[in-house]
mmCIF file of C-alpha atoms in Angstrom:
data_model
loop_
_atom_site.group_PDB
_atom_site.id
_atom_site.type_symbol
_atom_site.label_atom_id
_atom_site.label_comp_id
_atom_site.label_asym_id
_atom_site.label_seq_id
_atom_site.Cartn_x
_atom_site.Cartn_y
_atom_site.Cartn_z
ATOM 1 C CA MET A 1 -0.994 15.051 12.519
ATOM 2 C CA ALA A 2 -4.350 16.253 11.221
ATOM 3 C CA HIS A 3 -6.320 14.295 8.622
ATOM 4 C CA TYR A 4 -9.140 16.659 7.642
ATOM 5 C CA LEU A 5 -11.086 16.991 4.417
ATOM 6 C CA ILE A 6 -12.931 20.292 3.992
ATOM 7 C CA THR A 7 -15.435 20.293 1.128
ATOM 8 C CA ILE A 8 -16.854 23.569 -0.235
ATOM 9 C CA PRO A 9 -19.739 22.857 -2.670
ATOM 10 C CA LYS A 10 -20.042 25.017 -5.776
ATOM 11 C CA ALA A 11 -23.827 24.976 -5.356
ATOM 12 C CA THR A 12 -24.875 27.872 -3.134
ATOM 13 C CA ASN A 13 -27.649 25.894 -1.414
ATOM 14 C CA GLN A 14 -25.238 23.370 0.106
ATOM 15 C CA SER A 15 -23.161 23.663 3.267
ATOM 16 C CA VAL A 16 -19.434 23.314 3.832
ATOM 17 C CA SER A 17 -18.579 19.910 5.302
ATOM 18 C CA VAL A 18 -15.702 19.026 7.625
ATOM 19 C CA THR A 19 -14.606 15.363 7.700
ATOM 20 C CA ASN A 20 -11.944 13.860 9.939
ATOM 21 C CA THR A 21 -10.428 11.011 7.905
ATOM 22 C CA ALA A 22 -8.277 9.678 10.764
ATOM 23 C CA ASN A 23 -8.584 5.940 11.384
ATOM 24 C CA ASP A 24 -10.135 4.615 14.584
ATOM 25 C CA GLY A 25 -7.657 4.885 17.427
ATOM 26 C CA GLU A 26 -5.250 7.021 15.394
ATOM 27 C CA LEU A 27 -3.694 9.975 17.188
ATOM 28 C CA ASP A 28 -5.039 13.311 15.991
ATOM 29 C CA SER A 29 -2.804 16.153 17.139
ATOM 30 C CA ALA A 30 -4.969 18.926 15.684
ATOM 31 C CA THR A 31 -6.571 21.539 17.917
ATOM 32 C CA VAL A 32 -10.199 22.275 17.030
ATOM 33 C CA TRP A 33 -11.934 25.399 18.339
ATOM 34 C CA ASP A 34 -15.631 26.305 18.020
ATOM 35 C CA LEU A 35 -16.049 30.099 17.986
ATOM 36 C CA GLY A 36 -19.764 30.569 17.504
ATOM 37 C CA HIS A 37 -20.365 30.281 13.781
ATOM 38 C CA LYS A 38 -16.668 29.657 13.066
ATOM 39 C CA THR A 39 -14.661 26.458 13.423
ATOM 40 C CA VAL A 40 -10.874 26.739 13.642
ATOM 41 C CA ILE A 41 -8.498 23.817 13.057
ATOM 42 C CA CYS A 42 -4.806 24.238 13.933
ATOM 43 C CA TRP A 43 -2.120 21.596 13.423
ATOM 44 C CA GLY A 44 1.597 21.158 12.935
ATOM 45 C CA ASP A 45 4.601 21.011 15.260
ATOM 46 C CA PRO A 46 3.400 20.268 18.834
ATOM 47 C CA ALA A 47 6.258 22.428 20.139
ATOM 48 C CA SER A 48 4.623 25.438 18.449
ATOM 49 C CA ALA A 49 1.095 24.748 19.748
ATOM 50 C CA ALA A 50 1.267 27.858 21.927
ATOM 51 C CA SER A 51 0.776 29.855 18.722
ATOM 52 C CA ASP A 52 -2.783 28.522 18.496
ATOM 53 C CA ALA A 53 -3.933 31.174 20.965
ATOM 54 C CA ASP A 54 -2.541 33.873 18.664
ATOM 55 C CA ILE A 55 -4.253 32.266 15.671
ATOM 56 C CA ILE A 56 -7.576 32.290 17.537
ATOM 57 C CA ALA A 57 -7.061 35.954 18.420
ATOM 58 C CA ASP A 58 -6.377 36.757 14.755
ATOM 59 C CA VAL A 59 -9.523 34.927 13.662
ATOM 60 C CA SER A 60 -11.608 36.813 16.227
ATOM 61 C CA LEU A 61 -10.321 40.091 14.792
ATOM 62 C CA ASN A 62 -10.689 38.943 11.154
ATOM 63 C CA ARG A 63 -6.939 38.961 10.663
ATOM 64 C CA SER A 64 -4.849 36.290 8.999
ATOM 65 C CA GLN A 65 -1.143 35.616 9.099
ATOM 66 C CA SER A 66 1.260 32.691 8.893
ATOM 67 C CA TYR A 67 3.004 31.200 11.906
ATOM 68 C CA TRP A 68 6.103 29.126 12.434
ATOM 69 C CA GLY A 69 5.288 25.436 12.722
ATOM 70 C CA ARG A 70 1.473 25.750 12.647
ATOM 71 C CA SER A 71 -0.991 25.710 9.762
ATOM 72 C CA TRP A 72 -4.658 26.542 10.234
ATOM 73 C CA ILE A 73 -8.109 26.474 8.630
ATOM 74 C CA VAL A 74 -11.182 28.546 9.491
ATOM 75 C CA VAL A 75 -14.662 27.451 8.415
ATOM 76 C CA ASP A 76 -17.309 30.180 8.564
ATOM 77 C CA ASN A 77 -20.581 28.269 8.810
ATOM 78 C CA ASP A 78 -22.724 31.388 8.344
ATOM 79 C CA GLU A 79 -20.973 32.764 5.282
ATOM 80 C CA GLN A 80 -20.135 29.272 3.932
ATOM 81 C CA THR A 81 -16.538 30.312 3.343
ATOM 82 C CA VAL A 82 -13.227 28.707 4.221
ATOM 83 C CA GLN A 83 -9.872 30.335 4.814
ATOM 84 C CA ALA A 84 -6.607 28.449 5.308
ATOM 85 C CA CYS A 85 -2.995 29.432 5.844
ATOM 86 C CA THR A 86 0.134 27.289 5.711
ATOM 87 C CA ASP A 87 3.012 27.596 8.176
ATOM 88 C CA ARG A 88 5.927 29.861 7.283
ATOM 89 C CA LEU A 89 8.011 27.112 5.660
ATOM 90 C CA GLY A 90 5.219 24.940 4.268
ATOM 91 C CA ILE A 91 6.279 21.940 6.366
ATOM 92 C CA PHE A 92 2.623 21.238 7.172
ATOM 93 C CA PRO A 93 1.025 21.868 3.789
ATOM 94 C CA VAL A 94 -2.516 22.294 2.599
ATOM 95 C CA TRP A 95 -3.630 20.688 -0.656
ATOM 96 C CA VAL A 96 -6.342 22.379 -2.735
ATOM 97 C CA GLY A 97 -8.466 20.301 -5.079
ATOM 98 C CA GLU A 98 -10.602 21.981 -7.731
ATOM 99 C CA HIS A 99 -13.192 19.356 -8.626
ATOM 100 C CA GLN A 100 -16.272 19.443 -10.835
ATOM 101 C CA HIS A 101 -18.875 20.056 -8.141
ATOM 102 C CA SER A 102 -16.765 21.272 -5.228
ATOM 103 C CA THR A 103 -13.478 22.660 -4.006
ATOM 104 C CA ALA A 104 -11.698 20.670 -1.319
ATOM 105 C CA LEU A 105 -8.924 21.282 1.190
ATOM 106 C CA TYR A 106 -6.831 18.370 2.449
ATOM 107 C CA THR A 107 -4.549 18.592 5.485
ATOM 108 C CA SER A 108 -2.622 15.338 5.004
ATOM 109 C CA ARG A 109 -1.774 12.744 2.383
ATOM 110 C CA GLN A 110 -4.127 10.385 4.168
ATOM 111 C CA ALA A 111 -6.997 12.815 3.688
ATOM 112 C CA LEU A 112 -5.839 13.438 0.122
ATOM 113 C CA SER A 113 -6.011 9.713 -0.657
ATOM 114 C CA THR A 114 -9.812 9.856 -0.358
ATOM 115 C CA PHE A 115 -9.701 11.505 -3.783
ATOM 116 C CA THR A 116 -6.421 10.435 -5.385
ATOM 117 C CA GLN A 117 -6.543 6.665 -4.866
ATOM 118 C CA HIS A 118 -8.651 6.239 -8.014
ATOM 119 C CA GLN A 119 -7.261 9.145 -10.048
ATOM 120 C CA PRO A 120 -4.682 8.919 -12.871
ATOM 121 C CA LYS A 121 -1.321 10.599 -12.335
ATOM 122 C CA THR A 122 0.072 13.143 -14.790
ATOM 123 C CA SER A 123 3.045 11.891 -16.794
ATOM 124 C CA SER A 124 5.023 15.143 -16.536
ATOM 125 C CA ALA A 125 4.828 15.118 -12.733
ATOM 126 C CA GLN A 126 5.885 11.482 -12.614
ATOM 127 C CA ARG A 127 8.949 12.237 -14.750
ATOM 128 C CA THR A 128 9.897 15.137 -12.493
ATOM 129 C CA LEU A 129 9.501 12.974 -9.399
ATOM 130 C CA VAL A 130 11.658 10.173 -10.800
ATOM 131 C CA ALA A 131 14.340 12.583 -12.020
ATOM 132 C CA PHE A 132 14.624 14.863 -8.994
ATOM 133 C CA GLY A 133 12.952 12.932 -6.181
ATOM 134 C CA GLN A 134 10.543 15.799 -5.544
ATOM 135 C CA LEU A 135 8.015 18.087 -7.189
ATOM 136 C CA PHE A 136 8.439 21.842 -7.360
ATOM 137 C CA ASP A 137 6.272 24.865 -6.609
ATOM 138 C CA GLU A 138 2.613 23.804 -6.257
ATOM 139 C CA GLN A 139 2.808 20.788 -8.575
ATOM 140 C CA THR A 140 1.414 17.417 -7.476
ATOM 141 C CA LEU A 141 0.900 14.094 -9.225
ATOM 142 C CA TRP A 142 -2.712 14.978 -9.989
ATOM 143 C CA GLU A 143 -4.005 17.588 -12.389
ATOM 144 C CA GLU A 144 -6.776 18.803 -10.076
ATOM 145 C CA ILE A 145 -4.608 19.097 -6.952
ATOM 146 C CA ARG A 146 -2.168 21.828 -5.993
ATOM 147 C CA CYS A 147 0.015 21.923 -2.872
ATOM 148 C CA LEU A 148 0.223 25.383 -1.332
ATOM 149 C CA ASN A 149 3.659 26.789 -0.574
ATOM 150 C CA GLY A 150 4.675 28.072 2.828
ATOM 151 C CA ASN A 151 3.239 31.368 4.081
ATOM 152 C CA THR A 152 0.295 31.151 1.695
ATOM 153 C CA THR A 153 -3.328 32.049 2.406
ATOM 154 C CA VAL A 154 -6.300 30.694 0.460
ATOM 155 C CA THR A 155 -9.900 31.928 0.718
ATOM 156 C CA ILE A 156 -12.676 29.842 -0.834
ATOM 157 C CA ASP A 157 -16.406 30.213 -1.296
ATOM 158 C CA SER A 158 -18.883 28.653 -3.720
ATOM 159 C CA GLU A 159 -17.839 30.954 -6.563
ATOM 160 C CA ARG A 160 -14.108 31.612 -6.331
ATOM 161 C CA ILE A 161 -10.707 30.675 -4.976
ATOM 162 C CA ASN A 162 -8.290 33.416 -3.961
ATOM 163 C CA VAL A 163 -4.684 32.436 -3.219
ATOM 164 C CA GLU A 164 -2.146 34.903 -1.807
ATOM 165 C CA SER A 165 1.485 33.941 -1.317
ATOM 166 C CA HIS A 166 3.414 36.188 1.056
ATOM 167 C CA GLN A 167 6.797 34.574 0.523
ATOM 168 C CA ASP A 168 8.502 36.410 -2.332
ATOM 169 C CA THR A 169 11.985 35.023 -1.638
ATOM 170 C CA PRO A 170 13.154 31.965 0.295
ATOM 171 C CA ILE A 171 13.281 32.540 4.035
ATOM 172 C CA LEU A 172 16.177 30.146 4.385
ATOM 173 C CA GLY A 173 18.913 29.968 1.773
ATOM 174 C CA ASN A 174 20.300 32.038 -1.050
ATOM 175 C CA ASP A 175 17.719 34.117 -2.892
ATOM 176 C CA ILE A 176 20.174 34.906 -5.704
ATOM 177 C CA THR A 177 21.060 31.432 -6.976
ATOM 178 C CA ARG A 178 18.686 30.230 -9.677
ATOM 179 C CA PHE A 179 17.485 26.630 -9.864
ATOM 180 C CA ASP A 180 19.015 26.225 -13.335
ATOM 181 C CA ASP A 181 22.409 27.258 -11.947
ATOM 182 C CA ALA A 182 22.180 24.722 -9.143
ATOM 183 C CA LEU A 183 21.126 21.978 -11.562
ATOM 184 C CA GLU A 184 23.984 22.805 -13.944
ATOM 185 C CA ALA A 185 26.493 22.712 -11.067
ATOM 186 C CA PHE A 186 25.210 19.327 -9.935
ATOM 187 C CA VAL A 187 25.360 17.778 -13.405
ATOM 188 C CA GLU A 188 28.875 19.146 -13.866
ATOM 189 C CA ALA A 189 29.922 17.584 -10.539
ATOM 190 C CA VAL A 190 28.597 14.205 -11.714
ATOM 191 C CA ARG A 191 30.474 14.617 -15.009
ATOM 192 C CA GLU A 192 33.750 15.240 -13.186
ATOM 193 C CA ALA A 193 33.143 12.300 -10.852
ATOM 194 C CA PHE A 194 32.700 9.979 -13.830
ATOM 195 C CA HIS A 195 35.967 11.220 -15.329
ATOM 196 C CA CYS A 196 37.858 10.165 -12.195
ATOM 197 C CA GLY A 197 37.544 6.440 -12.898
ATOM 198 C CA SER A 198 37.561 4.145 -15.911
ATOM 199 C CA GLU A 199 34.568 2.069 -14.733
ATOM 200 C CA PRO A 200 32.399 4.226 -12.478
ATOM 201 C CA MET A 201 29.596 2.608 -10.522
ATOM 202 C CA VAL A 202 26.427 4.054 -9.021
ATOM 203 C CA SER A 203 24.960 2.631 -5.842
ATOM 204 C CA LEU A 204 21.174 2.468 -6.156
ATOM 205 C CA SER A 205 18.576 2.416 -3.415
ATOM 206 C CA GLY A 206 15.063 3.673 -2.839
ATOM 207 C CA GLY A 207 16.440 7.046 -1.761
ATOM 208 C CA LEU A 208 16.514 10.381 -3.542
ATOM 209 C CA ASP A 209 20.297 10.810 -3.839
ATOM 210 C CA SER A 210 20.990 7.757 -5.991
ATOM 211 C CA ARG A 211 18.054 8.511 -8.273
ATOM 212 C CA LEU A 212 19.252 12.076 -8.844
ATOM 213 C CA ILE A 213 22.822 10.942 -9.577
ATOM 214 C CA LEU A 214 21.547 8.292 -11.994
ATOM 215 C CA SER A 215 19.374 10.884 -13.750
ATOM 216 C CA ALA A 216 22.369 13.174 -14.235
ATOM 217 C CA ALA A 217 24.493 10.275 -15.498
ATOM 218 C CA THR A 218 21.800 9.263 -17.971
ATOM 219 C CA ALA A 219 21.465 12.858 -19.193
ATOM 220 C CA LEU A 220 25.237 12.863 -19.801
ATOM 221 C CA GLY A 221 24.964 9.708 -21.888
ATOM 222 C CA LYS A 222 26.770 7.564 -19.314
ATOM 223 C CA LYS A 223 26.003 3.873 -18.832
ATOM 224 C CA PRO A 224 27.442 3.066 -15.393
ATOM 225 C CA THR A 225 27.263 -0.300 -13.730
ATOM 226 C CA THR A 226 24.914 -0.114 -10.765
ATOM 227 C CA LEU A 227 24.874 -2.040 -7.527
ATOM 228 C CA THR A 228 22.610 -2.633 -4.570
ATOM 229 C CA TYR A 229 22.461 -4.933 -1.581
ATOM 230 C CA GLY A 230 19.997 -6.199 0.974
ATOM 231 C CA SER A 231 17.111 -8.591 0.850
ATOM 232 C CA PRO A 232 15.648 -9.060 -2.656
ATOM 233 C CA LEU A 233 12.227 -8.554 -1.059
ATOM 234 C CA SER A 234 13.079 -5.126 0.377
ATOM 235 C CA SER A 235 11.676 -1.973 -1.194
ATOM 236 C CA ASP A 236 15.190 -0.557 -1.718
ATOM 237 C CA HIS A 237 16.223 -3.640 -3.685
ATOM 238 C CA GLN A 238 13.047 -3.616 -5.785
ATOM 239 C CA ILE A 239 13.344 0.088 -6.605
ATOM 240 C CA ALA A 240 17.011 -0.333 -7.554
ATOM 241 C CA LYS A 241 16.153 -3.263 -9.816
ATOM 242 C CA THR A 242 13.366 -1.313 -11.529
ATOM 243 C CA LEU A 243 15.586 1.751 -12.065
ATOM 244 C CA ALA A 244 18.384 -0.340 -13.555
ATOM 245 C CA GLU A 245 16.000 -2.146 -15.893
ATOM 246 C CA CYS A 246 14.388 1.089 -17.085
ATOM 247 C CA ALA A 247 17.795 2.633 -17.780
ATOM 248 C CA GLY A 248 19.147 -0.534 -19.406
ATOM 249 C CA LEU A 249 21.996 -0.819 -16.906
ATOM 250 C CA ARG A 250 23.744 -3.788 -15.370
ATOM 251 C CA LEU A 251 22.834 -4.270 -11.704
ATOM 252 C CA ILE A 252 25.163 -6.092 -9.321
ATOM 253 C CA THR A 253 23.505 -7.445 -6.184
ATOM 254 C CA GLY A 254 25.067 -8.928 -3.073
ATOM 255 C CA ASN A 255 23.778 -11.862 -1.073
ATOM 256 C CA GLU A 256 25.918 -11.368 1.992
ATOM 257 C CA PHE A 257 23.495 -8.774 3.361
ATOM 258 C CA ALA A 258 20.413 -10.927 2.823
ATOM 259 C CA THR A 259 19.862 -10.982 6.597
ATOM 260 C CA PRO A 260 20.514 -7.331 7.560
ATOM 261 C CA THR A 261 19.401 -7.794 11.188
ATOM 262 C CA ASP A 262 21.974 -10.498 11.954
ATOM 263 C CA PRO A 263 24.237 -9.084 14.726
ATOM 264 C CA SER A 264 27.453 -9.953 12.879
ATOM 265 C CA THR A 265 26.216 -8.161 9.764
ATOM 266 C CA ILE A 266 25.149 -5.131 11.791
ATOM 267 C CA GLN A 267 28.562 -5.032 13.483
ATOM 268 C CA ARG A 268 30.267 -5.057 10.091
ATOM 269 C CA VAL A 269 28.051 -2.269 8.764
ATOM 270 C CA ALA A 270 28.735 -0.200 11.886
ATOM 271 C CA ASP A 271 32.481 -0.695 11.475
ATOM 272 C CA LEU A 272 32.309 0.361 7.833
ATOM 273 C CA GLY A 273 30.608 3.555 8.944
ATOM 274 C CA ASN A 274 33.755 4.508 10.913
ATOM 275 C CA GLY A 275 31.581 5.849 13.698
ATOM 276 C CA GLU A 276 30.373 8.706 11.501
ATOM 277 C CA VAL A 277 27.401 7.295 9.591
ATOM 278 C CA PRO A 278 25.187 4.715 11.386
ATOM 279 C CA LEU A 279 24.156 2.954 8.179
ATOM 280 C CA HIS A 280 20.693 1.394 8.444
ATOM 281 C CA HIS A 281 20.643 2.571 12.084
ATOM 282 C CA ALA A 282 23.331 -0.009 12.867
ATOM 283 C CA ILE A 283 24.606 1.814 15.938
ATOM 284 C CA ARG A 284 21.143 2.006 17.472
ATOM 285 C CA PHE A 285 20.600 -1.679 16.790
ATOM 286 C CA LEU A 286 23.844 -2.577 18.550
ATOM 287 C CA ILE A 287 22.893 -0.492 21.582
ATOM 288 C CA LEU A 288 19.560 -2.298 21.871
ATOM 289 C CA HIS A 289 21.053 -5.716 21.172
ATOM 290 C CA TYR A 290 23.909 -5.528 23.644
#
């Protein structure tokens, strides 16, 4: 992982700064190259690190392109410009912050926290995150921050920001299906599921699936009974409790799983999984225990 903060001042008499925000002793998997007046930072999937040589060659020839599994940033210390490019799928993103006196690039959430920890979150983004478990396009929780999509190049100097996205259609998946169609199909599936029983229940956890199902049920005007299990101090239990309270729903909790690491409990969970789903990593726990 790479935890870099690149700051490009809007004042022309100030220099670009590169800050590594990694904690002491923390592994930094980024590759940093000094090419005369240019500094190149490459990071991403270690299995794709061989592409770094091609990235360096591109930089030397003033070319820029996106690579599988590797994102990169080039700082030109003479021209006081910065260019960055995300990997083809956007798995290793770059965040761009347009602040009052500078523009900043962040290569990780840890680096991003240097700005966001004291900033208010936008209400619309929070609603989207709660409803769908993710944010779409370049949206983030903060008004001044955008998250670049995959296969996107950004060039920044003291006066302007130029963003070019080279991914017109999804590389993986169906480029015909619209998001609205997928959302409608999902809500309809939840509607049919609720019609199959007289007293439907929704299992809640801290995960994305249960939140999305609950959002669809709420949009349909349903008031299902919800349930969760595990230690009352666990994050899953606390998130489930908060969701149920916000939606005004009854929440059933179980005490029999209050000690989820007890071998007998783990054995029971593993059996319930029928060998197909190792719930809470039960199978792995049994291997280590026995």
